[in-house]
XYZ file of C-alpha atoms in Angstrom:
457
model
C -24.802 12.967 16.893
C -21.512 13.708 18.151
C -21.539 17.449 16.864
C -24.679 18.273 18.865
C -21.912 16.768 22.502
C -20.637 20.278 23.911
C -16.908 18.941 24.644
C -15.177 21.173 27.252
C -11.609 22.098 28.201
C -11.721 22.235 32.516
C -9.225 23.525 34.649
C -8.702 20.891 37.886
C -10.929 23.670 40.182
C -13.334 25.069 37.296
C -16.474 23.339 35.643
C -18.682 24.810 32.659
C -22.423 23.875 33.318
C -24.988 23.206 31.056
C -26.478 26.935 31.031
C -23.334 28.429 30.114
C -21.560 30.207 32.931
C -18.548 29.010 34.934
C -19.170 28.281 39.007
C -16.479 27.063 41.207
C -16.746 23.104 42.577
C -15.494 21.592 45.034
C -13.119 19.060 42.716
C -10.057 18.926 42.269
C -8.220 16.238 39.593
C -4.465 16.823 40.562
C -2.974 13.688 41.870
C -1.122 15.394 44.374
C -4.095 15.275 46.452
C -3.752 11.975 47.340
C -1.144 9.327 48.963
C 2.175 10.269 47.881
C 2.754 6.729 47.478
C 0.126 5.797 45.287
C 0.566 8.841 43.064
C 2.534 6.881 39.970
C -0.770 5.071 39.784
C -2.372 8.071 39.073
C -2.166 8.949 35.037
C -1.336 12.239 33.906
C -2.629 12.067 30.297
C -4.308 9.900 28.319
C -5.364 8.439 24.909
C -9.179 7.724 24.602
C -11.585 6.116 22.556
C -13.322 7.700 19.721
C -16.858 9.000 20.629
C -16.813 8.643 24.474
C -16.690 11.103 26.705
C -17.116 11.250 30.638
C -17.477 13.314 33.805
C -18.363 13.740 37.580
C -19.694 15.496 40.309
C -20.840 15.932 43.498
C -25.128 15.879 43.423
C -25.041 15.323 47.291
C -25.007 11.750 48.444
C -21.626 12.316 50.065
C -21.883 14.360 53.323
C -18.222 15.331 52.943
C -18.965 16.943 50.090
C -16.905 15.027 48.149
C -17.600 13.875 44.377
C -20.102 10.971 44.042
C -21.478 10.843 40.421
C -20.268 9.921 37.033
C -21.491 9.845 33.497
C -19.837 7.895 30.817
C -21.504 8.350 27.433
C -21.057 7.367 23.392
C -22.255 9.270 20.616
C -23.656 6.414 18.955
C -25.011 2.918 19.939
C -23.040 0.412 21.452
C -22.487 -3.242 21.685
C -22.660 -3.973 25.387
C -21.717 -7.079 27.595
C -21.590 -7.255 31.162
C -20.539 -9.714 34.166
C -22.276 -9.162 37.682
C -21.855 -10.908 41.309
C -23.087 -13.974 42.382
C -24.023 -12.967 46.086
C -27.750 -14.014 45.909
C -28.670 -10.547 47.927
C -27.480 -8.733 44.069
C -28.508 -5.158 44.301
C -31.076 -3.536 42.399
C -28.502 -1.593 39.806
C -27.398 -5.428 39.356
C -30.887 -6.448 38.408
C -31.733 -3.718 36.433
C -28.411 -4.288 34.177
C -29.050 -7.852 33.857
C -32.204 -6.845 32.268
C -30.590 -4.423 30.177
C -28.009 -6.541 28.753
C -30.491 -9.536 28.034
C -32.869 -7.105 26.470
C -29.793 -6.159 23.778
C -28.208 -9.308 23.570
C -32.293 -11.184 22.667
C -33.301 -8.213 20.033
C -29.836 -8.212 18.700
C -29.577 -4.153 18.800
C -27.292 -1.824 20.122
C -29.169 -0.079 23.001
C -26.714 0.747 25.774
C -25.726 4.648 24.970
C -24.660 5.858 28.654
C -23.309 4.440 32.276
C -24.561 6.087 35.612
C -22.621 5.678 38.339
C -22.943 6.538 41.765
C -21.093 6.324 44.990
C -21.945 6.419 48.863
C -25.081 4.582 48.513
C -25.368 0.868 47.248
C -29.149 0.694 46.685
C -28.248 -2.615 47.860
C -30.883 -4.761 50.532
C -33.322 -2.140 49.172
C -36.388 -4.315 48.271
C -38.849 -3.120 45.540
C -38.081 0.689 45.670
C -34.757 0.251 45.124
C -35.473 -1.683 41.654
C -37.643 1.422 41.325
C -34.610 3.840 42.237
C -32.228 2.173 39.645
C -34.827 2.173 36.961
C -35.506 6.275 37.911
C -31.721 6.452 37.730
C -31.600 4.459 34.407
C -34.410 7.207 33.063
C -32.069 10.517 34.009
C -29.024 8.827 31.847
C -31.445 8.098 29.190
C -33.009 12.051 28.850
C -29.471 13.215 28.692
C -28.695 10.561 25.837
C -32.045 12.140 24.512
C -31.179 15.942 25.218
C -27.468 15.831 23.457
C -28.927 13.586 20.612
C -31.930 15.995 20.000
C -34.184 12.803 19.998
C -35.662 10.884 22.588
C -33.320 7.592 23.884
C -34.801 4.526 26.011
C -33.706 1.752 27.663
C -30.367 2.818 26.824
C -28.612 3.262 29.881
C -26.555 1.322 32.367
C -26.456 2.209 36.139
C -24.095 1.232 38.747
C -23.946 2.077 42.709
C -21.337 1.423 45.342
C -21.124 2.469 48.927
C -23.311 1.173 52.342
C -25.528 -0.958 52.146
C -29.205 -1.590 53.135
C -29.909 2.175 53.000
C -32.370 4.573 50.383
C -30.794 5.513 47.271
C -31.830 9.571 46.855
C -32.559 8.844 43.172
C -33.753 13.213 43.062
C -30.207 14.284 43.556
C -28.842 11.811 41.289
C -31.590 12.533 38.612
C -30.976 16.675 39.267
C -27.211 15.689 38.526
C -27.224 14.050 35.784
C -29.186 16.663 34.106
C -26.399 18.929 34.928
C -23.657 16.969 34.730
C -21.162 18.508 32.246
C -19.232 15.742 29.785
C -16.062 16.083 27.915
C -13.049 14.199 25.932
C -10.797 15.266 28.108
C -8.376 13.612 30.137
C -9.285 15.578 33.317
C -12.753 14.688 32.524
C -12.064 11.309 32.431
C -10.371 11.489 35.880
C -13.443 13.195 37.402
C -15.378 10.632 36.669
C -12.578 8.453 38.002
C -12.292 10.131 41.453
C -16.178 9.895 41.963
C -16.560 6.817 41.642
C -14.570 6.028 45.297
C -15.420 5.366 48.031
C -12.942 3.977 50.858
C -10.650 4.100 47.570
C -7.511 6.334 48.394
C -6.437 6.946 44.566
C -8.388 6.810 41.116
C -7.889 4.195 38.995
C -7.966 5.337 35.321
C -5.860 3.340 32.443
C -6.257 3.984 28.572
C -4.399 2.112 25.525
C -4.528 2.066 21.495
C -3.782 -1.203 20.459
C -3.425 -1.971 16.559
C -6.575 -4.806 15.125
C -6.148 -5.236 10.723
C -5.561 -1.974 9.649
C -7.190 0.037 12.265
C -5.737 2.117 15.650
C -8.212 1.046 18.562
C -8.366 2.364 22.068
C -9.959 1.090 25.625
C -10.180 3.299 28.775
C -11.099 1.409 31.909
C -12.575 2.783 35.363
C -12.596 0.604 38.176
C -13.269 1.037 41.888
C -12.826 -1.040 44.945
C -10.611 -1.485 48.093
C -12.695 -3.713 50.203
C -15.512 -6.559 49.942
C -12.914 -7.864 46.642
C -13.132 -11.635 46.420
C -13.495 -12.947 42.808
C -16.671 -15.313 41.535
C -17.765 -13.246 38.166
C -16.932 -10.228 38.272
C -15.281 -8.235 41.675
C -16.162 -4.577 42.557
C -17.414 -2.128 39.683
C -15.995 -1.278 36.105
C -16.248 0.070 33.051
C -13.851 -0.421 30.051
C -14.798 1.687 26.506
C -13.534 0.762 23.388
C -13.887 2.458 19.780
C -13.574 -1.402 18.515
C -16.224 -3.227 16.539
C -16.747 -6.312 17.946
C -20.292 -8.768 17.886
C -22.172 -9.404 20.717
C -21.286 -12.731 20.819
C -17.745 -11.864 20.432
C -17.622 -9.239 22.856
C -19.035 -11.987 25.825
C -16.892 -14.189 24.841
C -14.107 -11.883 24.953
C -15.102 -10.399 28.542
C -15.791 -14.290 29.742
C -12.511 -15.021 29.203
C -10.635 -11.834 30.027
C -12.486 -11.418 33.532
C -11.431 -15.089 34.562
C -7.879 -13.965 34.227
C -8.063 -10.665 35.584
C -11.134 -9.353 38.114
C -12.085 -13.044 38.649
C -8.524 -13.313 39.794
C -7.913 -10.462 42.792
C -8.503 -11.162 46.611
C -8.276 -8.719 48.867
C -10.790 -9.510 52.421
C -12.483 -12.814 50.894
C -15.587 -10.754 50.873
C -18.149 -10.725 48.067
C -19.756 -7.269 47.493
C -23.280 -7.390 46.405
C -22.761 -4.589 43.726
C -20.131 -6.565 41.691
C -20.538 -5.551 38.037
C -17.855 -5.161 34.980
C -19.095 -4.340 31.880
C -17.606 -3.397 28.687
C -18.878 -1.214 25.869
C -18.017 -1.273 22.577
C -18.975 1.553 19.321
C -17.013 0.386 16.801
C -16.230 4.273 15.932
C -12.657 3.252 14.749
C -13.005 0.832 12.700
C -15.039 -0.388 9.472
C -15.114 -3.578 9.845
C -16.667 -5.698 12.396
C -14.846 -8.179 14.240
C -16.983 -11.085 13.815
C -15.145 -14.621 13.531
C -14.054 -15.906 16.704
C -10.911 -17.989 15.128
C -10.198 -14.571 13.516
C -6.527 -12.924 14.549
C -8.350 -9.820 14.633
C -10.263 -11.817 17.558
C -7.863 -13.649 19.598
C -5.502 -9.999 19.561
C -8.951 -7.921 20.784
C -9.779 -10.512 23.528
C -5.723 -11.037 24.835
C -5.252 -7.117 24.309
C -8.397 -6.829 26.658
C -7.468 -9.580 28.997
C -3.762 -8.037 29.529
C -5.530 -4.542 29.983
C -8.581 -5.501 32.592
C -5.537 -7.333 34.761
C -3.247 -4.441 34.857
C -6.983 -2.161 35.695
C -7.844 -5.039 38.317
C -4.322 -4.699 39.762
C -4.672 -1.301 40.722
C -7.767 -1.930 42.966
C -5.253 -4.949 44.253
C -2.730 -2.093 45.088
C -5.338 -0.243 46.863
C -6.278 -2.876 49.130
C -7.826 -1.254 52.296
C -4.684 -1.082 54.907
C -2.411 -3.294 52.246
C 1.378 -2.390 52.183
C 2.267 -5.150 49.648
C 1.265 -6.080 46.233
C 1.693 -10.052 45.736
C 1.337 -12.144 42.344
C 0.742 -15.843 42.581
C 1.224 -17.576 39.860
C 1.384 -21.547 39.514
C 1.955 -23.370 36.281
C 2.698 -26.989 35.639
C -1.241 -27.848 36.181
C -3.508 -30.164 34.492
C -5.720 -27.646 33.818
C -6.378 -23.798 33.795
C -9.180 -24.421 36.506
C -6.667 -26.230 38.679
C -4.187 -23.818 38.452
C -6.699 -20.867 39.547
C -7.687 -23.235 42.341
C -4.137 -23.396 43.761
C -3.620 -20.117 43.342
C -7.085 -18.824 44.627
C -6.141 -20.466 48.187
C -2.670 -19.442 48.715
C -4.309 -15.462 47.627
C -7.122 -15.955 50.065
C -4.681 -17.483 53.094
C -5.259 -15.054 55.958
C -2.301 -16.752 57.298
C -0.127 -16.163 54.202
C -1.062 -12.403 53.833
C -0.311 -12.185 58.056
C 2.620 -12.878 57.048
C 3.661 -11.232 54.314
C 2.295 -7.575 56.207
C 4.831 -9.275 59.021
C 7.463 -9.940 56.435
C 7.981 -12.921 57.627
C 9.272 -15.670 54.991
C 6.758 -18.495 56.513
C 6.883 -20.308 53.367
C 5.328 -23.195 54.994
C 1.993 -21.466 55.225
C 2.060 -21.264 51.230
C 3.188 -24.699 50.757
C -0.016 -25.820 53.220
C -1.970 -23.710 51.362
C -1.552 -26.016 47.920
C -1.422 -29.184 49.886
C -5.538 -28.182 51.055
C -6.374 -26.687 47.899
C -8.537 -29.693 46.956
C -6.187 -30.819 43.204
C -4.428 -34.282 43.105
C -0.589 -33.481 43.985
C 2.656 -35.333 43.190
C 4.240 -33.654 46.521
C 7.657 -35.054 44.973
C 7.208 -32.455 42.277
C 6.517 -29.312 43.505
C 8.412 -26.189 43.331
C 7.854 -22.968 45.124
C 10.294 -19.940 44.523
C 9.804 -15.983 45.659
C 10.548 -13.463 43.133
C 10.985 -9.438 44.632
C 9.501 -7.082 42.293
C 12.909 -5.420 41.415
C 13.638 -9.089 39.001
C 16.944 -9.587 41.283
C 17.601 -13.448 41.854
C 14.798 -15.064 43.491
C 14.889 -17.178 46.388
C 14.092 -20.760 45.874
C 12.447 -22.463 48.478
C 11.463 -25.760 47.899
C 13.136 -27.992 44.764
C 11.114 -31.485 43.795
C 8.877 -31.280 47.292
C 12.281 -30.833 49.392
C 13.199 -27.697 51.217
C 15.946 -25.851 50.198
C 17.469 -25.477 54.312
C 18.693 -23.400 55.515
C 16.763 -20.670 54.111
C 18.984 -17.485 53.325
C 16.846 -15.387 55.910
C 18.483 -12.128 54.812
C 17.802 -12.956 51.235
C 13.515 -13.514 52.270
C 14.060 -10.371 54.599
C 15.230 -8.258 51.048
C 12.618 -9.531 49.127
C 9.521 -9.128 51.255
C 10.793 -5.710 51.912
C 9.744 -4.926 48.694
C 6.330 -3.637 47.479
C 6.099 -6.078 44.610
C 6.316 -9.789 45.266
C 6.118 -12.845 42.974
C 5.220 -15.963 44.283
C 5.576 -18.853 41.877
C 4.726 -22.235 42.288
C 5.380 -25.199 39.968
C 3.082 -28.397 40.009
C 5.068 -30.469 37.596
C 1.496 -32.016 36.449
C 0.824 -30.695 32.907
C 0.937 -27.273 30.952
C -1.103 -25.005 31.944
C -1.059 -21.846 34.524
C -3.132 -18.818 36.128
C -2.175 -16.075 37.937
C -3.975 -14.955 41.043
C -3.582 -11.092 41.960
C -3.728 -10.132 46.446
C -2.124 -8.014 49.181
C -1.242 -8.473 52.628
C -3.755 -8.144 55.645
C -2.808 -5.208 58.009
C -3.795 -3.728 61.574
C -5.203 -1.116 59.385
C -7.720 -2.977 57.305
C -9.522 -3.757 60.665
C -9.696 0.677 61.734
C -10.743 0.750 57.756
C -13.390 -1.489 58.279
C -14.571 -0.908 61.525
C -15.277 2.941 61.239
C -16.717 2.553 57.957
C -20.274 3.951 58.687
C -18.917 6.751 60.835
């Protein structure tokens, strides 16, 4: 199957189309393009799975002209799993995919053979026609599985859309194309499809690995998109991670259940749920013989903490690109019960309007954190607690409170160096049990309200 792919080498400016001849696009890969300061985000190479291959363009939902359709594809079936938002108003693409997944994961085949994405129209609020839309979307991805295979493909493709809300998908433009929509192994290819999947994004976020399982050199790439309407409860935003594993179906959601609680389950940005939320990952064993099958396996528990430590460093960049955020903040608390009641703490100091205030204020108003676990809702010895904040530089961090008593004075200079900083570590201790969670946020600016408020214009 793969031989019949036409893989191409692209220049940043230059595209090769399906009939053969070279035009000139308007898309251009080089980082430089945008914010200086998020450009060591931006990857300049690559390693990518065996078998996939990607791209993007602009088929003319954007009026800016600006790229708004990708295409990730394998060569061969795939085992598929997928986790998708809880916002009772889920958009069609969210219904359709459901269906898609439960079809594979009932039949026990490997159907899914292609992604679809789309940005600068949700298809979201859409009523029947915009089931009908996804579904018309979901039949361009599958004749372009059937053109490059040379035999007709159904019900093999996932679809995913992102932008405003409540308005008509123009399923002809995406269907026109897909259908000339050029796809490649290349790492600018892979970054095309990157950059169209933004939106009020101001950088791509693209991240590839090869891990070791047994014997056998594995690799994941991971698109992910999202700056606004990021507030965790399964899944946040939309992604895609690849992998040339081989993994069961029953594996692979157990895998993703667990890796998404730890990593896109755990970001905050505005405390709003989108109604697109999907993260799925794809799997076509292409590098490896030998299935990954038995979940108490150390071929397992290495494939699902590999892909956990992967989707939270992919979920951190949307973190990073918080819409008007200026700081990137961990919270982490450990000493809990439970993993549930660390989360909990942690998920309320991340979604503190008052704690991110003051963070964009850089202002060390640890009281507003130490409020923010009191109200959490988890049984506290108060004579326990510890709060410390780390700066991202790993300098000395400044200790706050010790066994539930301030540490007074504070060293004022030493909270005014630390919150300086980009990166910032907040860690509180419990003193209850053993176990801990991590919860990923930025600060709340004077620009996420412009961001926000001129978004339709």
């Amino acid at each position: 199957m793969f031989s019949s792919l036409r893989l191409v080498q692209c220049s940043a400016q230059s595209q090769r189309s399906i009939g053969g001849s070279y035009r000139r696009v308007l898309f251009n890969t080089d980082a430089k393009q945008f914010p200086t300061n998020k450009q060591k985000f931006i990857p300049q190479t690559g390693t990518y799975p065996v078998g996939f291959s990607a791209g993007g363009s602009h088929c003319g939902i954007k009026k800016n002209g600006k790229p708004d359709l990708a295409v990730l594809f394998s060569d061969r079936p795939t085992t598929a799993s997928a986790v998708f938002t809880t916002n009772q108003f889920c958009a069609a693409p969210v219904q359709f995919d459901r269906q898609v997944i439960n079809t594979a994961r009932q039949s026990g085949q490997q159907l899914v053979r292609a992604v679809v994405v789309n940005s600068g129209c949700a298809n979201a609020v859409t009523g029947k026609q915009g089931f009908l839309d996804a579904q018309s979307m979901a039949e361009a991805g599958d004749k372009l599985v059937s053109r490059l295979d040379g035999k007709e493909s159904t019900n093999g493709t996932l679809v995913m859309s992102t932008g405003v809300i409540g308005q008509a998908l123009p399923v002809d433009k995406i269907s026109q194309g897909v259908s000339k929509l050029e796809l490649g192994s290349t790492h600018d290819m892979w970054m095309r499809a990157a950059i169209a999947h933004m939106t009020t994004d101001t950088f791509p976020k693209l991240l590839s690995r090869e891990i070791t399982l047994g014997q056998s050199k594995v690799r994941m790439v991971g698109i992910t998109k999202g700056a606004g309407m990021i507030h965790p409860n399964m899944a946040t935003l939309l992604g895609t991670v690849c992998t040339d594993a081989a993994v069961t179906q029953e594996l692979l959601d157990d895998a993703l259940r667990h890796a998404v609680a730890r990593s896109f389950n755990a970001i905050s940005i505005d405390g709003d749920m989108s109604t697109n939320d999907t993260i799925a990952v794809i799997a076509n064993g292409a590098a490896s013989p030998t299935v990954i099958s038995d979940l108490g396996s150390t071929e397992y528990q290495k494939f699902r903490d590999e892909l956990t430590d992967f989707m939270a460093e992919l979920a951190g960049l949307v973190v990073r690109d918080g819409e008007g955020a200026t700081k990137f903040i961990t919270v982490e608390v450990a000493g809990a019960r439970s993993f549930g009641d660390a989360k909990q703490v942690a998920s309320t100091i991340a979604t503190s309007s008052l704690v991110k205030t003051a963070f964009y204020g850089q202002d060390a108003n640890w009281g507003r954190i130490l409020c923010a676990v009191g109200y959490a809702g988890i049984p506290l010895d108060t004579a326990k607690v510890n709060m410390a904040m780390h700066p991202g530089d790993g300098s000395a961090p400044l200790v706050l409170v010790s066994g539930g008593e301030p540490q007074l004075p504070v060293d004022e200079e030493r909270a005014s160096e630390i919150l300086k900083q980009e990166d910032v570590l907040v860690r509180v201790e419990l003193g209850l049990g053993n176990e801990s969670a991590r919860m990923y946020t930025c600060d709340l600016s004077h620009d996420y309200v412009s961001i926000n408020a001129d978004y339709r214009s």
